[in-house]
CSV table of C-alpha atoms in Angstrom, one decimal:
chain,number,residue,atom,x,y,z
A,1,MET,CA,51.4,112.9,121.6
A,2,THR,CA,54.1,110.4,121.1
A,3,GLY,CA,54.7,108.0,123.1
A,4,ARG,CA,58.5,106.8,125.0
A,5,GLN,CA,58.9,103.2,123.8
A,6,TRP,CA,61.2,102.2,121.2
A,7,ARG,CA,60.9,98.9,119.0
A,8,ARG,CA,63.4,97.3,116.7
A,9,SER,CA,62.1,95.9,113.0
A,10,GLY,CA,63.2,92.4,113.0
A,11,SER,CA,66.3,90.8,114.5
A,12,GLY,CA,69.7,93.1,114.0
A,13,GLY,CA,66.5,95.9,112.8
A,14,LYS,CA,66.6,99.4,113.4
A,15,TRP,CA,64.8,101.3,116.6
A,16,HIS,CA,61.9,103.4,115.8
A,17,THR,CA,59.3,105.3,118.0
A,18,LEU,CA,56.6,104.6,118.6
A,19,ASP,CA,53.0,106.5,118.8
A,20,GLU,CA,50.8,105.6,121.9
A,21,LYS,CA,48.6,103.2,119.8
A,22,GLY,CA,52.0,101.2,119.2
A,23,GLY,CA,52.3,102.2,115.3
A,24,ALA,CA,56.6,103.5,114.0
A,25,LEU,CA,55.9,106.9,113.5
A,26,PRO,CA,57.8,108.3,110.0
A,27,THR,CA,61.5,109.2,110.5
A,28,PRO,CA,62.2,112.9,108.2
A,29,ARG,CA,66.0,112.0,108.7
A,30,LYS,CA,68.4,109.2,109.6
A,31,CYS,CA,69.0,109.5,113.5
A,32,THR,CA,71.1,108.0,116.4
A,33,ALA,CA,69.0,104.8,116.4
A,34,ASP,CA,69.7,103.5,112.9
A,35,VAL,CA,73.6,103.4,113.3
A,36,ILE,CA,72.1,101.2,116.4
A,37,VAL,CA,71.9,97.6,116.5
A,38,ASP,CA,71.4,96.5,120.1
A,39,CYS,CA,71.1,98.6,123.2
A,40,ALA,CA,70.5,96.6,126.5
A,41,VAL,CA,70.9,96.2,130.7
A,42,TYR,CA,72.4,93.5,132.2
A,43,GLU,CA,72.1,92.3,135.5
A,44,ASP,CA,74.0,89.6,137.3
A,45,GLY,CA,75.2,88.3,134.2
A,46,LYS,CA,70.9,88.1,132.5
A,47,ARG,CA,69.7,90.8,130.3
A,48,SER,CA,67.2,92.6,132.0
A,49,ALA,CA,66.1,95.2,129.3
A,50,THR,CA,66.3,96.4,125.8
A,51,LEU,CA,66.8,101.1,125.6
A,52,PRO,CA,67.4,103.1,123.8
A,53,PRO,CA,71.2,104.3,125.0
A,54,GLY,CA,70.1,107.7,127.5
A,55,GLU,CA,68.0,105.2,129.2
A,56,ALA,CA,69.5,102.1,129.3
A,57,LEU,CA,72.4,103.9,130.9
A,58,ALA,CA,70.2,105.0,133.3
A,59,VAL,CA,68.3,102.0,134.3
A,60,ALA,CA,72.1,99.9,134.6
A,61,ARG,CA,73.5,102.4,137.3
A,62,GLU,CA,70.0,102.4,138.7
A,63,ARG,CA,70.5,98.8,138.5
A,64,GLY,CA,74.0,98.3,140.1
A,65,GLY,CA,74.5,96.8,136.3
A,66,PHE,CA,75.6,97.0,132.6
A,67,ALA,CA,74.5,98.3,129.5
A,68,TRP,CA,75.6,97.5,126.3
A,69,ILE,CA,75.4,99.3,122.9
A,70,GLY,CA,76.5,97.9,119.8
A,71,LEU,CA,76.7,100.6,116.5
A,72,TYR,CA,77.9,99.8,113.1
A,73,GLN,CA,79.8,102.8,111.3
A,74,PRO,CA,78.2,105.7,112.7
A,75,ASP,CA,79.0,109.7,111.6
A,76,ALA,CA,80.2,112.2,113.5
A,77,GLU,CA,77.1,113.2,114.3
A,78,HIS,CA,75.7,109.8,116.0
A,79,LEU,CA,78.8,108.7,117.4
A,80,GLY,CA,78.5,112.4,118.8
A,81,GLU,CA,75.1,111.9,120.8
A,82,ILE,CA,76.0,108.4,122.0
A,83,ALA,CA,79.6,110.1,123.4
A,84,ASP,CA,77.3,113.1,125.3
A,85,VAL,CA,75.6,110.7,127.0
A,86,PHE,CA,78.1,108.0,128.5
A,87,GLY,CA,80.8,111.2,128.7
A,88,LEU,CA,82.9,109.6,126.1
A,89,HIS,CA,86.5,111.2,125.4
A,90,PRO,CA,86.3,113.6,122.4
A,91,LEU,CA,89.8,112.3,120.8
A,92,ALA,CA,88.4,108.3,120.9
A,93,VAL,CA,85.1,109.6,119.3
A,94,GLU,CA,87.5,111.4,116.2
A,95,ASP,CA,89.4,108.7,116.0
A,96,ALA,CA,85.9,106.0,116.6
A,97,VAL,CA,84.4,107.6,113.5
A,98,LYS,CA,88.0,107.6,111.5
A,99,ALA,CA,87.9,104.4,111.7
A,100,HIS,CA,91.3,103.3,109.8
A,101,GLN,CA,93.0,102.8,112.9
A,102,ARG,CA,95.9,100.9,114.3
A,103,PRO,CA,95.4,98.6,117.3
A,104,LYS,CA,96.0,100.5,120.9
A,105,LEU,CA,95.0,101.1,123.7
A,106,GLU,CA,94.2,104.2,125.5
A,107,SER,CA,93.3,104.9,128.7
A,108,TYR,CA,90.7,108.0,129.4
A,109,GLY,CA,89.6,108.5,133.8
A,110,ASP,CA,87.6,105.4,133.8
A,111,THR,CA,86.9,104.9,130.3
A,112,LEU,CA,89.1,102.4,128.3
A,113,PHE,CA,89.1,103.0,124.2
A,114,LEU,CA,90.8,99.3,122.6
A,115,VAL,CA,90.6,99.2,118.9
A,116,LEU,CA,91.0,95.8,117.3
A,117,LYS,CA,91.5,95.1,113.7
A,118,THR,CA,88.7,91.3,112.2
A,119,ILE,CA,89.8,89.7,109.5
A,120,VAL,CA,87.5,87.9,106.7
A,121,PHE,CA,88.9,85.7,104.4
A,122,VAL,CA,87.6,86.4,100.8
A,123,GLU,CA,86.3,83.0,98.9
A,124,HIS,CA,88.4,82.5,96.0
A,125,GLU,CA,88.7,78.9,94.1
A,126,ARG,CA,92.1,79.4,92.8
A,127,LEU,CA,95.0,82.0,93.7
A,128,THR,CA,95.3,84.0,90.7
A,129,ALA,CA,98.0,87.0,90.3
A,130,THR,CA,95.0,89.3,91.5
A,131,SER,CA,93.1,87.4,93.8
A,132,GLU,CA,92.4,89.1,97.4
A,133,VAL,CA,92.8,86.6,100.0
A,134,VAL,CA,91.7,88.7,103.2
A,135,ASP,CA,89.8,92.0,103.4
A,136,THR,CA,90.4,93.7,107.3
A,137,GLY,CA,87.6,95.7,109.2
A,138,GLU,CA,87.6,97.3,113.2
A,139,ILE,CA,86.0,97.1,116.4
A,140,MET,CA,86.6,100.1,118.7
A,141,MET,CA,84.7,99.4,122.2
A,142,PHE,CA,85.4,102.4,124.9
A,143,LEU,CA,84.4,100.3,128.1
A,144,GLY,CA,83.3,101.9,131.8
A,145,LYS,CA,82.3,100.4,134.7
A,146,ASP,CA,78.4,100.4,134.0
A,147,PHE,CA,78.4,100.6,130.1
A,148,VAL,CA,80.5,99.4,127.4
A,149,VAL,CA,79.9,100.8,123.4
A,150,VAL,CA,80.9,98.7,120.4
A,151,VAL,CA,81.2,100.5,117.0
A,152,ARG,CA,82.0,98.1,114.1
A,153,HIS,CA,83.9,99.1,110.1
A,154,GLY,CA,83.8,97.7,106.9
A,155,SER,CA,83.7,94.3,106.9
A,156,ALA,CA,83.9,93.4,110.5
A,157,PRO,CA,81.7,90.8,111.5
A,158,GLY,CA,78.7,91.1,113.2
A,159,LEU,CA,78.9,90.5,117.2
A,160,SER,CA,75.8,88.8,117.4
A,161,ARG,CA,77.3,85.3,118.5
A,162,VAL,CA,79.5,86.7,121.1
A,163,ARG,CA,76.1,88.6,122.2
A,164,ALA,CA,74.4,85.3,122.0
A,165,SER,CA,77.1,83.3,123.4
A,166,LEU,CA,77.2,85.5,126.5
A,167,GLU,CA,74.0,85.8,127.1
A,168,ALA,CA,74.5,81.8,127.5
A,169,ARG,CA,77.0,82.1,130.2
A,170,PRO,CA,75.6,84.4,132.9
A,171,ASP,CA,78.5,83.5,135.3
A,172,LEU,CA,80.9,84.9,133.0
A,173,LEU,CA,78.3,88.0,132.4
A,174,ALA,CA,78.2,89.2,135.8
A,175,GLN,CA,82.0,90.1,135.7
A,176,GLY,CA,80.1,93.5,134.0
A,177,PRO,CA,81.7,95.5,131.0
A,178,ALA,CA,85.4,93.4,130.9
A,179,SER,CA,83.4,90.0,130.0
A,180,VAL,CA,82.3,92.0,126.9
A,181,LEU,CA,86.0,92.9,125.7
A,182,HIS,CA,87.8,89.6,126.2
A,183,ALA,CA,84.3,88.2,124.7
A,184,ILE,CA,84.3,90.3,121.6
A,185,ALA,CA,89.1,90.3,121.4
A,186,ASP,CA,88.2,86.1,122.1
A,187,GLN,CA,86.2,86.0,118.5
A,188,VAL,CA,88.2,88.2,116.7
A,189,VAL,CA,91.5,85.9,117.7
A,190,ASP,CA,89.3,83.1,117.2
A,191,ASP,CA,88.6,84.2,113.4
A,192,TYR,CA,92.8,85.4,113.0
A,193,LEU,CA,92.9,81.4,114.2
A,194,ASP,CA,90.3,80.6,110.9
A,195,VAL,CA,92.1,82.6,108.4
A,196,ALA,CA,94.9,81.3,109.1
A,197,ASP,CA,93.9,77.9,108.0
A,198,GLN,CA,92.1,79.2,104.7
A,199,VAL,CA,95.9,81.5,104.0
A,200,GLU,CA,97.8,78.0,104.8
A,201,LEU,CA,96.0,76.4,101.6
A,202,ASP,CA,96.9,79.1,99.9
A,203,VAL,CA,100.0,78.8,100.3
A,204,ASP,CA,100.1,74.7,100.2
A,205,GLN,CA,98.9,74.5,96.6
A,206,LEU,CA,101.4,77.3,95.5
A,207,GLU,CA,104.1,75.3,97.0
A,208,SER,CA,102.6,72.8,95.0
A,209,ASP,CA,102.7,74.4,91.5
A,210,VAL,CA,105.8,75.8,91.7
A,211,PHE,CA,107.8,72.8,92.6
A,212,SER,CA,105.5,70.5,90.1
A,213,SER,CA,106.6,69.3,86.8
A,214,GLY,CA,104.8,71.7,84.4
A,215,HIS,CA,105.0,75.0,86.6
A,216,GLY,CA,104.9,78.3,84.7
A,217,ASP,CA,106.3,81.9,86.1
A,218,ASP,CA,104.3,81.8,89.4
A,219,ALA,CA,105.9,85.0,90.7
A,220,GLU,CA,103.3,87.6,89.9
A,221,ARG,CA,100.7,84.9,92.1
A,222,ILE,CA,103.7,84.6,95.2
A,223,TYR,CA,103.3,88.5,95.3
A,224,GLN,CA,100.3,88.7,95.8
A,225,LEU,CA,99.8,86.3,98.5
A,226,LYS,CA,102.8,88.5,100.0
A,227,ARG,CA,101.1,91.3,100.3
A,228,GLU,CA,98.2,89.7,101.8
A,229,LEU,CA,100.3,88.6,104.4
A,230,ILE,CA,101.6,91.6,105.0
A,231,GLU,CA,97.8,92.8,105.2
A,232,PHE,CA,97.1,90.2,107.8
A,233,LYS,CA,100.7,90.7,110.2
A,234,ARG,CA,99.3,94.9,110.2
A,235,ALA,CA,96.6,93.7,112.2
A,236,VAL,CA,97.5,90.5,114.3
A,237,HIS,CA,101.0,92.3,115.4
A,238,PRO,CA,99.8,95.2,116.4
A,239,MET,CA,97.4,93.6,118.7
A,240,ALA,CA,99.4,91.8,121.4
A,241,ARG,CA,100.9,95.2,123.5
A,242,PRO,CA,96.9,96.1,123.9
A,243,LEU,CA,96.1,92.6,124.9
A,244,GLN,CA,99.4,92.8,127.1
A,245,ARG,CA,98.4,95.9,128.7
A,246,LEU,CA,94.8,94.7,129.5
A,247,ALA,CA,96.1,91.2,131.6
A,248,GLU,CA,98.8,92.7,133.1
A,249,ASP,CA,97.8,96.1,133.9
A,250,ALA,CA,95.2,96.8,137.1
A,251,TYR,CA,92.7,98.9,135.2
A,252,ALA,CA,89.8,99.2,137.3
A,253,VAL,CA,87.3,98.4,134.6
A,254,ILE,CA,89.5,95.0,133.8
A,255,GLY,CA,89.0,92.5,137.3
A,256,PRO,CA,91.8,89.6,137.9
A,257,GLU,CA,88.9,87.0,136.7
A,258,VAL,CA,88.8,88.1,132.7
A,259,GLY,CA,92.5,89.1,133.2
A,260,ARG,CA,93.0,85.8,133.4
A,261,TYR,CA,90.9,85.0,130.0
A,262,LEU,CA,92.4,88.1,128.7
A,263,ARG,CA,95.8,86.2,128.6
A,264,ASP,CA,94.9,83.0,127.6
A,265,VAL,CA,93.1,85.6,124.1
A,266,ALA,CA,97.3,86.5,124.5
A,267,ASP,CA,98.5,83.5,123.8
A,268,HIS,CA,96.3,82.4,121.2
A,269,LEU,CA,97.5,85.7,119.2
A,270,SER,CA,100.9,84.6,120.2
A,271,HIS,CA,100.4,81.4,118.2
A,272,VAL,CA,98.8,83.3,115.1
A,273,ARG,CA,101.9,85.3,114.9
A,274,GLU,CA,104.2,82.8,115.0
A,275,ARG,CA,102.0,81.2,112.1
A,276,LEU,CA,102.4,83.9,110.2
A,277,ALA,CA,105.9,84.7,111.0
A,278,GLY,CA,106.1,81.0,109.0
A,279,TYR,CA,104.0,81.6,106.6
A,280,THR,CA,106.0,85.2,105.4
A,281,GLU,CA,109.1,82.6,105.3
A,282,LEU,CA,108.1,80.0,103.3
A,283,VAL,CA,106.6,82.2,100.7
A,284,ASP,CA,110.4,83.4,100.7
A,285,GLY,CA,111.4,80.8,100.5
A,286,LEU,CA,109.0,79.8,97.8
A,287,LEU,CA,109.9,83.1,96.0
A,288,SER,CA,113.5,82.3,95.9
A,289,ALA,CA,112.8,78.7,94.5
A,290,ASN,CA,111.2,79.7,91.9
A,291,LEU,CA,113.3,82.5,90.5
A,292,SER,CA,116.0,80.1,90.9
A,293,GLN,CA,113.5,77.7,88.6
A,294,LEU,CA,113.1,80.2,85.7
A,295,ALA,CA,116.5,81.1,85.5
A,296,VAL,CA,117.7,76.9,85.4
A,297,GLN,CA,115.2,76.9,82.6
A,298,GLN,CA,116.1,79.3,80.9
A,299,ASN,CA,120.0,77.5,80.9
A,300,THR,CA,118.8,75.0,79.9
A,301,ASP,CA,116.5,76.1,76.9
A,302,MET,CA,119.8,78.5,76.3
A,303,ARG,CA,122.2,75.0,75.8
A,304,ARG,CA,119.3,73.5,73.5
A,305,ILE,CA,119.0,76.1,71.1
A,306,SER,CA,123.3,76.1,71.0
A,307,ALA,CA,123.4,72.9,70.6
A,308,ALA,CA,120.9,72.7,68.0
A,309,ALA,CA,122.4,75.2,66.0
A,310,ALA,CA,126.0,73.2,66.5
A,311,ILE,CA,124.0,70.6,64.6
A,312,LEU,CA,122.3,72.8,62.2
A,313,ALA,CA,125.6,74.2,61.7
A,314,ILE,CA,127.1,70.8,60.0
A,315,PRO,CA,124.7,70.4,57.1
A,316,THR,CA,125.2,74.4,56.4
A,317,MET,CA,128.7,74.5,56.6
A,318,ILE,CA,129.0,71.6,54.1
A,319,ALA,CA,126.1,73.1,51.7
A,320,GLY,CA,128.3,76.2,51.7
A,321,PHE,CA,131.2,74.6,50.2
A,322,TYR,CA,129.1,72.8,47.4
A,323,GLY,CA,127.2,76.8,47.1
A,324,MET,CA,130.1,78.3,45.8
A,325,ASN,CA,130.4,79.0,41.8
A,326,PHE,CA,133.9,77.6,41.1
A,327,GLU,CA,134.0,75.5,37.6
A,328,HIS,CA,137.0,73.1,39.4
A,329,MET,CA,135.4,71.4,42.5
A,330,PRO,CA,136.6,68.1,43.6
A,331,GLU,CA,133.1,65.4,42.9
A,332,LEU,CA,131.5,67.7,41.5
A,333,ARG,CA,130.8,65.6,38.3
A,334,TRP,CA,131.3,62.3,40.6
A,335,THR,CA,128.3,59.9,40.7
A,336,PHE,CA,128.7,59.5,44.8
A,337,GLY,CA,129.5,62.9,45.2
A,338,TYR,CA,125.6,64.0,46.6
A,339,PRO,CA,125.0,61.1,48.5
A,340,LEU,CA,128.5,61.1,50.1
A,341,MET,CA,127.7,64.7,51.2
A,342,VAL,CA,124.1,63.8,52.3
A,343,GLY,CA,126.0,60.4,54.0
A,344,VAL,CA,128.3,62.9,55.5
A,345,THR,CA,126.2,65.1,56.9
A,346,ALA,CA,124.0,62.9,58.4
A,347,VAL,CA,126.3,60.9,60.6
A,348,LEU,CA,128.2,64.2,61.5
A,349,SER,CA,125.5,65.6,62.8
A,350,ALA,CA,124.6,61.9,65.3
A,351,VAL,CA,127.4,62.0,66.2
A,352,VAL,CA,127.4,65.6,67.1
A,353,TYR,CA,123.3,65.1,68.3
A,354,ARG,CA,124.6,62.1,70.6
A,355,ALA,CA,127.2,64.6,72.1
A,356,PHE,CA,124.7,66.7,73.3
A,357,ARG,CA,122.6,64.4,74.4
A,358,ARG,CA,125.7,62.3,76.4
A,359,TYR,CA,126.6,66.0,78.9
A,360,GLY,CA,122.9,66.9,79.0
A,361,TRP,CA,121.9,69.4,76.6
A,362,LEU,CA,119.5,67.7,74.3
């Protein structure tokens, strides 16, 4: 007979049902426990128990605490089981399963549904025309008065550091599920700032390359960086409105103390948006400068080609005269005819060359 016990295999591992002797039973199919990263009950700012979702919610309500569940890429079946336990709205559950949502805030009765876009910087030695600079993921949060369900998708970084940081601050964690929402939103925006610092290095390097003496055509690299900046902005800009609503509107699950913290997060987000706007303007300017430099370079090349053609036209013209098949031509039998022709050609070519050099064509 199987006991009602649960165990996680290692840090960040999966949940397994235990038999009466403590051995893990084989799992015939992927179950809801396989997508659960962590599930804990918190009372008075301290972690009191690690339980499966249903029991965690029951214990939290009994003791006046809250349950915090972390999920990674659940499918409809698995998230549906969690939704039945916590009473989540079907529309929000559908969004959390499909992912690829814009940052937004929805209210379903006493439950808030928040979508955040995460940004991860993709390491690369040098920006190229095909370099991936940023990668996006998603974090969805269901927030109730006694629970918070967090769903991650894509490249969204793990939240173990957020959980550990909050557990080290019982005074903040005692604010309830809203403190979890603030901590995650704050971490996401801090990651934006870190990625913005890395992107700035790419912008600076590209600027140096465009204005270097031996630069080539950097248009493809500039367009690639513009494309990555657009992806970055698509994650950052829509977040402003949800954070503003959380900080200013009166929600039962968001207390005034947490609201003040959220206003600070919104301020940091504004800083990121200003930096992205500056990067976009700078990259647009680099593109215009690059195109202008290419036009100037082409004009310079055309002038040099024209100057070279003009110099070559002098010996071609003189040689053309003496290449005519006439019997009676001046200087044909003169001893100094050939040296004179070569000398005149050289002098005229030198004069034309110096004239072009003087006017900057060569």
